Amino acid sequence: TAARRARNRTLEPHEVLGVTATASRSDIANAYRELAQLYHPDKVATLAPEFQDLADQRMKEINAAYTVLNGGAEPGKQAGRC
């Protein structure tokens, strides 16, 4: 069905973070922080295990998208810095 195809579609990094393809680094960082606050393991620790698993998967997607859009730098670090 169309819903199943939509669920299986791989999102582009900017789609994961909810920013445009031309978003600035500042916009990307702000979107990352907002999503991280929602899905961070500490924020969902009191929820049922299935929700914790969903949040964990979503957080992995958010971190991966941020890393790609931030020039390979992991969250908390800037590209080109150690």
Short mmCIF file of C-alpha atoms in Angstrom, two decimals:
data_model
loop_
_atom_site.label_atom_id
_atom_site.label_comp_id
_atom_site.label_asym_id
_atom_site.label_seq_id
_atom_site.Cartn_x
_atom_site.Cartn_y
_atom_site.Cartn_z
CA THR A 1 0.00 0.00 0.00
CA ALA A 2 0.99 3.64 -0.27
CA ALA A 3 1.39 3.95 3.50
CA ARG A 4 3.83 1.04 3.60
CA ARG A 5 5.89 2.51 0.75
CA ALA A 6 5.98 5.85 2.54
CA ARG A 7 7.23 4.19 5.76
CA ASN A 8 9.95 2.32 3.89
CA ARG A 9 11.17 5.40 2.01
CA THR A 10 14.56 6.65 3.12
CA LEU A 11 14.47 10.29 4.08
CA GLU A 12 17.11 12.74 3.02
CA PRO A 13 19.12 14.20 5.92
CA HIS A 14 17.45 17.62 5.65
CA GLU A 15 14.03 15.92 5.72
CA VAL A 16 14.93 14.05 8.91
CA LEU A 17 15.78 17.34 10.62
CA GLY A 18 12.85 19.18 9.05
CA VAL A 19 14.95 21.86 7.35
CA THR A 20 15.23 22.96 3.74
CA ALA A 21 18.02 21.71 1.51
CA THR A 22 19.52 25.21 1.65
CA ALA A 23 19.36 25.58 5.45
CA SER A 24 22.21 27.37 7.19
CA ARG A 25 24.43 25.59 9.73
CA SER A 26 22.65 27.57 12.43
CA ASP A 27 19.23 26.36 11.23
CA ILE A 28 20.53 22.79 11.10
CA ALA A 29 21.95 23.02 14.63
CA ASN A 30 18.72 24.53 15.98
CA ALA A 31 16.60 21.82 14.35
CA TYR A 32 18.94 19.15 15.74
CA ARG A 33 18.69 20.54 19.27
CA GLU A 34 14.90 20.72 19.14
CA LEU A 35 14.58 17.12 17.93
CA ALA A 36 17.21 15.85 20.35
CA GLN A 37 15.21 17.31 23.23
CA LEU A 38 12.16 15.34 22.11
CA TYR A 39 13.80 11.99 21.44
CA HIS A 40 16.75 11.91 23.85
CA PRO A 41 16.84 8.67 25.90
CA ASP A 42 16.61 10.61 29.16
CA LYS A 43 13.37 12.24 28.00
CA VAL A 44 11.67 8.92 27.14
CA ALA A 45 13.02 6.80 30.00
CA THR A 46 9.65 6.67 31.73
CA LEU A 47 7.74 5.56 28.63
CA ALA A 48 6.94 1.98 27.65
CA PRO A 49 9.83 -0.01 26.12
CA GLU A 50 8.32 0.09 22.62
CA PHE A 51 8.28 3.90 22.74
CA GLN A 52 11.83 3.94 24.04
CA ASP A 53 12.87 1.74 21.10
CA LEU A 54 11.13 4.05 18.63
CA ALA A 55 12.77 7.10 20.19
CA ASP A 56 16.17 5.37 20.09
CA GLN A 57 15.76 4.63 16.38
CA ARG A 58 14.62 8.19 15.69
CA MET A 59 17.58 9.60 17.65
CA LYS A 60 19.98 7.50 15.57
CA GLU A 61 18.39 8.93 12.40
CA ILE A 62 18.63 12.46 13.78
CA ASN A 63 22.30 12.03 14.74
CA ALA A 64 23.16 10.53 11.34
CA ALA A 65 21.37 13.34 9.49
CA TYR A 66 23.12 15.98 11.56
CA THR A 67 26.50 14.37 10.93
CA VAL A 68 25.91 14.37 7.16
CA LEU A 69 24.64 17.96 7.06
CA ASN A 70 27.39 19.21 9.37
CA GLY A 71 30.18 18.09 7.06
CA GLY A 72 30.87 14.82 8.86
CA ALA A 73 31.18 16.32 12.33
CA GLU A 74 29.32 14.48 15.06
CA PRO A 75 26.74 16.29 17.20
CA GLY A 76 28.44 18.64 19.62
CA LYS A 77 31.41 19.24 17.32
CA GLN A 78 31.94 21.58 14.41
CA ALA A 79 33.28 20.44 11.05
CA GLY A 80 37.00 20.94 10.75
CA ARG A 81 37.62 21.03 14.50
CA CYS A 82 38.96 18.39 16.89
#
